[in-house]
mmCIF file of C-alpha atoms in Angstrom:
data_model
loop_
_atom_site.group_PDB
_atom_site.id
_atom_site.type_symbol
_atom_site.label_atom_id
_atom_site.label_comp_id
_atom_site.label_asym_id
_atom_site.label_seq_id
_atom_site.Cartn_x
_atom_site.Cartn_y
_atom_site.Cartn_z
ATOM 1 C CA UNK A 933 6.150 25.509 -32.519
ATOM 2 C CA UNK A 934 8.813 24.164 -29.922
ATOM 3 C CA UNK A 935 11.566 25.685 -32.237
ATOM 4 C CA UNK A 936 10.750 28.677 -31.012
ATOM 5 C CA UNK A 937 11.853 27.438 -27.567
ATOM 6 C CA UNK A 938 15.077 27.252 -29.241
ATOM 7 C CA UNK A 939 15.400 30.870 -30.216
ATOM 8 C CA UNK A 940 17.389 32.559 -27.142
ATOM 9 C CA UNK A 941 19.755 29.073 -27.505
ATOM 10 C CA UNK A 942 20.472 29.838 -31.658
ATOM 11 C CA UNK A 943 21.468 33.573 -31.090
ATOM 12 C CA UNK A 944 23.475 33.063 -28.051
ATOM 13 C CA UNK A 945 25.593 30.216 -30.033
ATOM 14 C CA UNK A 946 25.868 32.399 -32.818
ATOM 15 C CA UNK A 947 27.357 35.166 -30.517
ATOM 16 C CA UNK A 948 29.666 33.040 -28.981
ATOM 17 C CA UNK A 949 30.788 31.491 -31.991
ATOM 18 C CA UNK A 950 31.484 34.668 -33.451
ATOM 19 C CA UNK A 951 33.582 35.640 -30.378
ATOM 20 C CA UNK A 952 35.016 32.294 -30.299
ATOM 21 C CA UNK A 953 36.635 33.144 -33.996
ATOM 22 C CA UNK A 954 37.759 36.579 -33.647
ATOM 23 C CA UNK A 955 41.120 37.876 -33.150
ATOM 24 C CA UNK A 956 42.333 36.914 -29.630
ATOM 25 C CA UNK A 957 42.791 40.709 -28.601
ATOM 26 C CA UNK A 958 38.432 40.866 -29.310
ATOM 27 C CA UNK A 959 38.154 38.355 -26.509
ATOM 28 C CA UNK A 960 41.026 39.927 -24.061
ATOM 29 C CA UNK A 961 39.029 43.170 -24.827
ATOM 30 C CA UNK A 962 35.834 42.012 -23.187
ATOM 31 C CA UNK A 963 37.666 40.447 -20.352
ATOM 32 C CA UNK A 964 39.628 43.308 -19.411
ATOM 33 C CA UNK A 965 36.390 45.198 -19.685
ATOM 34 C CA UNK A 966 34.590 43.115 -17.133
ATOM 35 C CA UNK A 967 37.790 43.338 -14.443
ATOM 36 C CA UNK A 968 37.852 46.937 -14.945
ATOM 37 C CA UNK A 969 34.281 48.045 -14.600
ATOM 38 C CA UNK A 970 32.277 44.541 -13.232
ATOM 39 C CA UNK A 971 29.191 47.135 -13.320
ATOM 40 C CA UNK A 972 29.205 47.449 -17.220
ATOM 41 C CA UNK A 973 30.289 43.849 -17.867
ATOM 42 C CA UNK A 974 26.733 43.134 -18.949
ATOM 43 C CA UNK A 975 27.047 45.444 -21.752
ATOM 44 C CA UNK A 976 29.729 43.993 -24.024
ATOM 45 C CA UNK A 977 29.010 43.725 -27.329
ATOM 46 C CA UNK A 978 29.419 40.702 -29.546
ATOM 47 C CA UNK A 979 27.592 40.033 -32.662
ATOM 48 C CA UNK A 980 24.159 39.635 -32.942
ATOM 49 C CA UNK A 981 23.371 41.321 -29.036
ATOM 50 C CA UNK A 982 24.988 42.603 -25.647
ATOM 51 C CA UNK A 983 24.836 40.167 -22.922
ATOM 52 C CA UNK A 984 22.309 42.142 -21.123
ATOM 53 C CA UNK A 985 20.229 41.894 -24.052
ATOM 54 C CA UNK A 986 20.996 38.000 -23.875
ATOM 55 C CA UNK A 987 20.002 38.105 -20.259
ATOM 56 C CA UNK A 988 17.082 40.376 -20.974
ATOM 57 C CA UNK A 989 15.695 37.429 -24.023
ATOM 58 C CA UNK A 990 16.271 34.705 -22.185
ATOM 59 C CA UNK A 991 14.320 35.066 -18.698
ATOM 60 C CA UNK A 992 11.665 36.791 -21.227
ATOM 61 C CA UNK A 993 11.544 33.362 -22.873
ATOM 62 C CA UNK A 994 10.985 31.684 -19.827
ATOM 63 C CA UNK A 995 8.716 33.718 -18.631
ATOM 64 C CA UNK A 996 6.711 33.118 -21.508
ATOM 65 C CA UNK A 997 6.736 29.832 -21.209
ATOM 66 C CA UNK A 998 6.322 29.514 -17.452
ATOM 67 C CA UNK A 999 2.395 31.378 -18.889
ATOM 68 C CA UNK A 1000 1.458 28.988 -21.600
ATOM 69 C CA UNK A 1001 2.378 26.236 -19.157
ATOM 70 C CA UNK A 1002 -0.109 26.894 -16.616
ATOM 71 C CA UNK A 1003 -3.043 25.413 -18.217
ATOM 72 C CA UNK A 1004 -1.031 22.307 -19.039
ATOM 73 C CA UNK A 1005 -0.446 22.732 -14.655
ATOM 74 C CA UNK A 1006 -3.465 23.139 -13.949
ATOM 75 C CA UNK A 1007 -4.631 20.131 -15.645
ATOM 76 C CA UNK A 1008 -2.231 18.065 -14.162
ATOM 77 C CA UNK A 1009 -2.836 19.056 -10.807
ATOM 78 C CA UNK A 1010 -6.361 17.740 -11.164
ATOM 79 C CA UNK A 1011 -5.483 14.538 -11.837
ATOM 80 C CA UNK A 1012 -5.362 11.804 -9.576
ATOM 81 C CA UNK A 1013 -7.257 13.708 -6.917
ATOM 82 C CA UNK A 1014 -7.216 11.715 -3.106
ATOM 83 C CA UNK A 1015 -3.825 10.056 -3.928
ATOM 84 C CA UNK A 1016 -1.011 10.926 -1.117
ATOM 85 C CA UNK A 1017 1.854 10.206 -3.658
ATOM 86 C CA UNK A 1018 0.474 12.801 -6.796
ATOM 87 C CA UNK A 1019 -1.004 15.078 -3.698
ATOM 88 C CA UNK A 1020 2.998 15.650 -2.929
ATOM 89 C CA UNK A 1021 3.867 16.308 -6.471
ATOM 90 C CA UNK A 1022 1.334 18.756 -7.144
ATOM 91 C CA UNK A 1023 3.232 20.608 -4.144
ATOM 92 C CA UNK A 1024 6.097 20.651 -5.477
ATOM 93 C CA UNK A 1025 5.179 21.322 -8.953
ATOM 94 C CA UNK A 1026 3.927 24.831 -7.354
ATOM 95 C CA UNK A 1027 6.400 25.668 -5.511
ATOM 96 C CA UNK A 1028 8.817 24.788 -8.411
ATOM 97 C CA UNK A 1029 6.931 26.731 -11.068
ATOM 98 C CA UNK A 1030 6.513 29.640 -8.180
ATOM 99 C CA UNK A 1031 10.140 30.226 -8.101
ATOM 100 C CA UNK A 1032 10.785 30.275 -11.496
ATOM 101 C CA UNK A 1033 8.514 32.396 -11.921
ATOM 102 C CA UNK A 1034 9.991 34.606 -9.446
ATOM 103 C CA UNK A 1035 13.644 33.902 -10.855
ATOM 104 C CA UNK A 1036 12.043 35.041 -14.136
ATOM 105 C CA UNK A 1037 10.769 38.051 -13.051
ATOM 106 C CA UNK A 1038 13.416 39.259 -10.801
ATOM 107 C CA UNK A 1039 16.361 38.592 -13.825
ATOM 108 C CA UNK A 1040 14.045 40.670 -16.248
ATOM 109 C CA UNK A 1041 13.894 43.457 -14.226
ATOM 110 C CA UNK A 1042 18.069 43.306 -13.563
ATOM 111 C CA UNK A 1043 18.537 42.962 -16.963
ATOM 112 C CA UNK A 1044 16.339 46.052 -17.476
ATOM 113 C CA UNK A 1045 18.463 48.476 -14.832
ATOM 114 C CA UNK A 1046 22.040 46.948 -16.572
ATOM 115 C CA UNK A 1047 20.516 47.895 -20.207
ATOM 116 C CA UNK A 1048 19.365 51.275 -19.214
ATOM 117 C CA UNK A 1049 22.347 51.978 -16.425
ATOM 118 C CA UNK A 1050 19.580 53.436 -14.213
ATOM 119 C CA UNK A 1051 18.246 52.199 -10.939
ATOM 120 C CA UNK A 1052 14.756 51.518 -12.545
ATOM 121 C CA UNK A 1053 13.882 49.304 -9.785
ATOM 122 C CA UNK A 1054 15.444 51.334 -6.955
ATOM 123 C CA UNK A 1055 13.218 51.292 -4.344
ATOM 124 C CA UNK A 1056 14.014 47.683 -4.021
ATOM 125 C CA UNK A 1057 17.678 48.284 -3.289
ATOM 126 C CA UNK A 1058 17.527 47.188 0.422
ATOM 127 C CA UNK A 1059 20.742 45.310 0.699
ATOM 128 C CA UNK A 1060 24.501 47.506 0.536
ATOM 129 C CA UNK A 1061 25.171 49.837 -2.371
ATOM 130 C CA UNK A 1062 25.880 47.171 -5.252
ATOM 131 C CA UNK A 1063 23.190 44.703 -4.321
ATOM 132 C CA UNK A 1064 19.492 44.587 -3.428
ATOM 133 C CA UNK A 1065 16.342 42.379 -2.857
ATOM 134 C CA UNK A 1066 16.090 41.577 -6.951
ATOM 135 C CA UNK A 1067 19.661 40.128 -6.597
ATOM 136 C CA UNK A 1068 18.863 38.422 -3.144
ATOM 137 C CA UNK A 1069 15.698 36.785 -3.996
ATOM 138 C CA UNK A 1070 17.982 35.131 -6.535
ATOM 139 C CA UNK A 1071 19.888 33.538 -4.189
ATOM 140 C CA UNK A 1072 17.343 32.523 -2.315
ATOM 141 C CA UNK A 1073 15.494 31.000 -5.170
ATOM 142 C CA UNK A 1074 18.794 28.996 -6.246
ATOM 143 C CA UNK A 1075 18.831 27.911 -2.660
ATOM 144 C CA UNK A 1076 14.933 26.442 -2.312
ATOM 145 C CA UNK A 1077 15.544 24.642 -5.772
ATOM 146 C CA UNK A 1078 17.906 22.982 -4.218
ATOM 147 C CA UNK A 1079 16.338 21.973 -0.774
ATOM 148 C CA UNK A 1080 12.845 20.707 -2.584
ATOM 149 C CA UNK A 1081 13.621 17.827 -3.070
ATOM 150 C CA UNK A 1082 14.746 17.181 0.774
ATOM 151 C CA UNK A 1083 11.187 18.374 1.607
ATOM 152 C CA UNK A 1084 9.541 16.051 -0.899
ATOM 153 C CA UNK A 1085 11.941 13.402 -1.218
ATOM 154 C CA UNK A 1086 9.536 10.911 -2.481
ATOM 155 C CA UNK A 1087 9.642 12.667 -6.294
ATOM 156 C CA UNK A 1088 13.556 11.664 -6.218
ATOM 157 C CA UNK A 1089 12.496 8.346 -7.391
ATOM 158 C CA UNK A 1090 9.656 9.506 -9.245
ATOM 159 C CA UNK A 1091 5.813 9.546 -9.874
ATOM 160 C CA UNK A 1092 4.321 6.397 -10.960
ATOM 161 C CA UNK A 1093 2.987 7.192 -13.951
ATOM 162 C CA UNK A 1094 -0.119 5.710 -15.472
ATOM 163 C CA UNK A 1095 0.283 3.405 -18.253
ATOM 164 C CA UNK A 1096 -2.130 3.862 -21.096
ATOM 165 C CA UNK A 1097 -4.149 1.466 -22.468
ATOM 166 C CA UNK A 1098 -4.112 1.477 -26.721
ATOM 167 C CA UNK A 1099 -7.772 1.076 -26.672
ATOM 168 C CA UNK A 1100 -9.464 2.227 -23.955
ATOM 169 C CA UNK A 1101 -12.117 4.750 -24.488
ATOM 170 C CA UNK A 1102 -13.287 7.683 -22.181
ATOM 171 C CA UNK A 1103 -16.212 5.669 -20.790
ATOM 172 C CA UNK A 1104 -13.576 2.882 -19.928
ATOM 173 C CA UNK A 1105 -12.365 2.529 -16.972
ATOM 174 C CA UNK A 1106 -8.588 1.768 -15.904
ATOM 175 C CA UNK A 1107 -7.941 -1.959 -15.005
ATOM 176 C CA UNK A 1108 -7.435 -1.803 -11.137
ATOM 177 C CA UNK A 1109 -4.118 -3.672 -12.251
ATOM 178 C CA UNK A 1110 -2.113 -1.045 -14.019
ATOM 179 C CA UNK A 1111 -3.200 2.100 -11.873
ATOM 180 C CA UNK A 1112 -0.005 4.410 -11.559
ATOM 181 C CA UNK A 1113 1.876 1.850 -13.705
ATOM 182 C CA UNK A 1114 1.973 -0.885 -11.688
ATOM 183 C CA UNK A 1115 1.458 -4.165 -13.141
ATOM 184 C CA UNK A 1116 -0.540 -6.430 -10.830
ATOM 185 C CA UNK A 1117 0.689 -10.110 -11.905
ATOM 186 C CA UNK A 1118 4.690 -8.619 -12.247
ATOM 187 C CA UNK A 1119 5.101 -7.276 -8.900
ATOM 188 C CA UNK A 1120 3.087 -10.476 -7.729
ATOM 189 C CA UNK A 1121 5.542 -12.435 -9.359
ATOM 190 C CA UNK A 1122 8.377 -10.461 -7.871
ATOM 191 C CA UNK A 1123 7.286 -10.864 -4.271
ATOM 192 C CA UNK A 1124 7.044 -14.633 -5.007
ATOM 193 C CA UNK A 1125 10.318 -14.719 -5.964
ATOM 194 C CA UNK A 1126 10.968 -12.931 -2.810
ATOM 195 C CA UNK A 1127 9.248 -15.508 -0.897
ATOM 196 C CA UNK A 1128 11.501 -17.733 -2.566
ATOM 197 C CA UNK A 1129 14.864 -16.540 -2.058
ATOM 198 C CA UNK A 1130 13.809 -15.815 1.560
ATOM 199 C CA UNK A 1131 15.304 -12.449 1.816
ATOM 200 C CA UNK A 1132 13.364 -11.604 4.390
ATOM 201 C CA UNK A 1133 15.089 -13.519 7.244
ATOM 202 C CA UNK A 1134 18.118 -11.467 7.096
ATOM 203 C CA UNK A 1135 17.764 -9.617 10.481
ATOM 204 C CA UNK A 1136 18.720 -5.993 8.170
ATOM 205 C CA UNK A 1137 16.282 -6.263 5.422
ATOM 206 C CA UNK A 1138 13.868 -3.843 5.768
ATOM 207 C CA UNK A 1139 12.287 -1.352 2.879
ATOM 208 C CA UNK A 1140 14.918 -0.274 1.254
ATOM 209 C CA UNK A 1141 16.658 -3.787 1.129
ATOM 210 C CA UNK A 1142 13.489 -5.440 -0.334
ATOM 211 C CA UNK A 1143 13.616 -2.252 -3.148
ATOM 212 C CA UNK A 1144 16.799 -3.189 -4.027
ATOM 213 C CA UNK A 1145 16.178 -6.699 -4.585
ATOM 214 C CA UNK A 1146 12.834 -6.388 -6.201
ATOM 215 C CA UNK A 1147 14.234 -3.087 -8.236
ATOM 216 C CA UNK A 1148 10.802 -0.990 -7.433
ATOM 217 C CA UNK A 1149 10.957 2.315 -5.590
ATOM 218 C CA UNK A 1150 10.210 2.008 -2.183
ATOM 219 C CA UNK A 1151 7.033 3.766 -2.194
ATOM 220 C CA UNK A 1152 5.842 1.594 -4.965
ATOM 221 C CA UNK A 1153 6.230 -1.280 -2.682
ATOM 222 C CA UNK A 1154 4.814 0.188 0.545
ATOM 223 C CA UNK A 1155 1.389 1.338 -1.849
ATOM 224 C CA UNK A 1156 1.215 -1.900 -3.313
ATOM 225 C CA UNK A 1157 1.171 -3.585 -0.305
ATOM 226 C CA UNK A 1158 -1.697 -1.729 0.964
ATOM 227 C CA UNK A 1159 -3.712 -1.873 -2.241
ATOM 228 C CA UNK A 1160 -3.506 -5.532 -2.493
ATOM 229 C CA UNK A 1161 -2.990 -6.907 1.192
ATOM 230 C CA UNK A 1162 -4.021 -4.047 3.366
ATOM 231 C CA UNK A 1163 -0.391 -4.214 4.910
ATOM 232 C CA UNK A 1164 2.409 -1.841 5.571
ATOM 233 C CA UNK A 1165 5.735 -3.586 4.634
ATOM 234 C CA UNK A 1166 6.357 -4.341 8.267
ATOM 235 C CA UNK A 1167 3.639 -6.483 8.563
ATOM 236 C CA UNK A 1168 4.305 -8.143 5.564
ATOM 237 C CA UNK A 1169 7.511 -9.022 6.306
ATOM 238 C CA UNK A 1170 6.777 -10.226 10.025
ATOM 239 C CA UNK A 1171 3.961 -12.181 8.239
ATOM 240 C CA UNK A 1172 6.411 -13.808 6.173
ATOM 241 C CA UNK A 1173 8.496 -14.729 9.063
ATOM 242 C CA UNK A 1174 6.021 -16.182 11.176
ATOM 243 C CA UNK A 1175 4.977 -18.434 8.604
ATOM 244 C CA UNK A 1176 8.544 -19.600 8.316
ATOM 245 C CA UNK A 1177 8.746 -20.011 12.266
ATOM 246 C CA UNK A 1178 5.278 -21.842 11.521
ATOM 247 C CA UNK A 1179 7.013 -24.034 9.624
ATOM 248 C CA UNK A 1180 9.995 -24.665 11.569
ATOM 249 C CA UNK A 1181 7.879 -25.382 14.735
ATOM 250 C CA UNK A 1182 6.064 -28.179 12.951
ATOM 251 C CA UNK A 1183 9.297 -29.767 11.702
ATOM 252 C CA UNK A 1184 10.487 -30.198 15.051
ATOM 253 C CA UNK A 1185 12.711 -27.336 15.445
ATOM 254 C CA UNK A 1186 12.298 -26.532 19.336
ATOM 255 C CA UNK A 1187 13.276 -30.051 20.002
ATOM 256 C CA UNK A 1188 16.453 -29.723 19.449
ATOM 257 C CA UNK A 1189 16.572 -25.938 19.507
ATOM 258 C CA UNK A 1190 15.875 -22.963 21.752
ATOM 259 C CA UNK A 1191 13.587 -20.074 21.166
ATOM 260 C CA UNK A 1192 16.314 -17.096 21.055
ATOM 261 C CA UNK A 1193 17.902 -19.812 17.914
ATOM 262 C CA UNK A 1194 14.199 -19.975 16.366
ATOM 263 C CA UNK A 1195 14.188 -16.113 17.017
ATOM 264 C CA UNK A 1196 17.529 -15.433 15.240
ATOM 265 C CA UNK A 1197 16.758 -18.083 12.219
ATOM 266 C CA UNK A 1198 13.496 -16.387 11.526
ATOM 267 C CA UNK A 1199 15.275 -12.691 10.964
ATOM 268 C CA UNK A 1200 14.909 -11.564 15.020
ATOM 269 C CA UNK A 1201 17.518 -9.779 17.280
ATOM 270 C CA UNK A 1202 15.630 -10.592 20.476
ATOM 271 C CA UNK A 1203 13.261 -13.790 21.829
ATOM 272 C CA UNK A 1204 11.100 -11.060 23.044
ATOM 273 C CA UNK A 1205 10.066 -9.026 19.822
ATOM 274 C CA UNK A 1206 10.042 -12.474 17.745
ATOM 275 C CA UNK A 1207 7.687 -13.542 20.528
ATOM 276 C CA UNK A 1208 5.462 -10.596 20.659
ATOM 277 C CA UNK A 1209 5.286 -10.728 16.809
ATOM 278 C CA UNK A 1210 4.791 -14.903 16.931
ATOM 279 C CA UNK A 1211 1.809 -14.643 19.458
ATOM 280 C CA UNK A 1212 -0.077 -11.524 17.739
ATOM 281 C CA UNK A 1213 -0.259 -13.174 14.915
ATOM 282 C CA UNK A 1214 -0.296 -16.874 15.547
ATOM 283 C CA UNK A 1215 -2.493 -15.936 18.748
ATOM 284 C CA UNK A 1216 -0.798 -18.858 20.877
ATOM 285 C CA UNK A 1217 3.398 -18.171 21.892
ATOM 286 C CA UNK A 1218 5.800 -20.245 20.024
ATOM 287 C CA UNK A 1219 6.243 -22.769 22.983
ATOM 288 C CA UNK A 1220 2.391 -23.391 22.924
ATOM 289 C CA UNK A 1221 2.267 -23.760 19.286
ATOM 290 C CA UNK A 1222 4.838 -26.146 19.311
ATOM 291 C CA UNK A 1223 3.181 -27.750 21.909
ATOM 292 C CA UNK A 1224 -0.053 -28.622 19.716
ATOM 293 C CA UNK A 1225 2.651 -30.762 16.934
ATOM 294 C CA UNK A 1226 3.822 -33.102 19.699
#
């Protein structure tokens, strides 16, 4: 069945292969024919077909397909229902199929005036003498594929995808563990190696750093934090750091050591945000907590 996806790809090599070994005067025909007369370009004749005829197959193809897709779509859009991340994709799956949908139609219906050499379409000619709305809307499409993923730049690293169990049944439910792929004890076992190599005091980590180092997306990270610690990655990481300070503080640190230094070995720029962040969650300031180990 998917060979027949192949069909428009098969004649159009066979075309150009056949140009390809013809005398080189067949080839300097066509190209002379195009300079001459760009209007009737589309009509040069190779083998099998014309290029308009090409043209014409081709966006008919994918028109086609764009049709038997939509159930497949549809099916996926339901999916995952209440989930911000696959709420985004289904978005942009619209809009993507949307436009070429539109390029689809709008190249059928140039291909159509070129083959006949008639303005079939000519009450959409709104734009100068040799173009018009079929040809802009082209442009425009080209252009919007291209800015989508600036709008929705969360599918440039990709929807987690659900890993399938080998036996579940229908009346089984997903493990909690491996909903949209992630794997509860690895990326557990990731942040303790985090932990570990105390990334987190660098005073320029922040989400992307900590993706890097763990090598998960960054909205992988930010939803698994919520799911499992009802955190945002900020509070995580100032979490982290105040148990560190913690830590320091009972050693002795401030003895021999200011605040601003406890600030700026804990990850800090200022005394005041560490602080701010020390006393909302430790409840006491550092001073006072240090205090209570004397």
């Amino acid at each position: 069945m998917e060979f027949i996806l192949l069909v428009p790809f098969i004649l159009g090599v066979i075309d150009v292969g056949y140009v390809y070994l013809q005398p080189e005067p067949f080839y300097d025909t066509i190209i002379s024919g195009a300079i001459s007369s760009p209007e009737y370009r589309l009509g040069a004749q190779y083998f099998l077909l014309r290029l308009d005829q090409h043209l014409l197959m081709r966006h008919v193809w994918q028109l086609g397909v764009l049709v038997v897709l939509i159930p497949k779509i549809l099916s996926f859009i339901e999916k995952g229902e209440g989930d911000e991340l696959k709420s985004i994709l289904n978005k942009w799956l619209l809009i993507f199929w949307g436009i070429l949908m539109m390029m689809a139609i709008l190249a059928i219906m140039y291909a159509l005036e070129k083959m006949f050499e008639t303005n079939l379409f000519h009450s959409l000619i709104v734009i100068g003498n040799n173009g018009g709305i079929i040809t802009f809307f082209l442009y425009i499409a080209l252009f919007v594929i291209g800015i989508i993923p600036i709008y929705f730049p969360t599918i440039l690293y990709g929807y987690p995808q659900q890993i399938q169990a080998m036996a579940i049944t229908k009346s089984e439910e997903q493990p909690e563990d491996l909903k949209f792929g992630l794997d509860k004890q690895v990326v557990i076992e990731k942040f303790e190696r985090l932990k570990e190599s105390r990334s987190y005091l660098n005073q320029n980590f922040n989400l992307t750093e900590c993706s890097r180092e763990l090598e998960m997306p960054s909205h992988h990270i930010s939803y698994f934090l919520k799911q499992q610690y009802e955190v945002s990655f900020t509070e995580y990481k100032n979490k982290l750091r105040m148990e560190y300070a913690k830590q320091l503080i009972e050693n002795g640190y401030l003895e021999t050591n200011t605040i601003e230094a406890l600030a700026q070995e804990c990850g800090f720029t200022s005394r005041t945000s560490f602080s701010k962040t020390f006393k909302t969650l430790v409840e006491v300031s550092p001073s006072a907590y240090g205090l209570s180990f004397r």
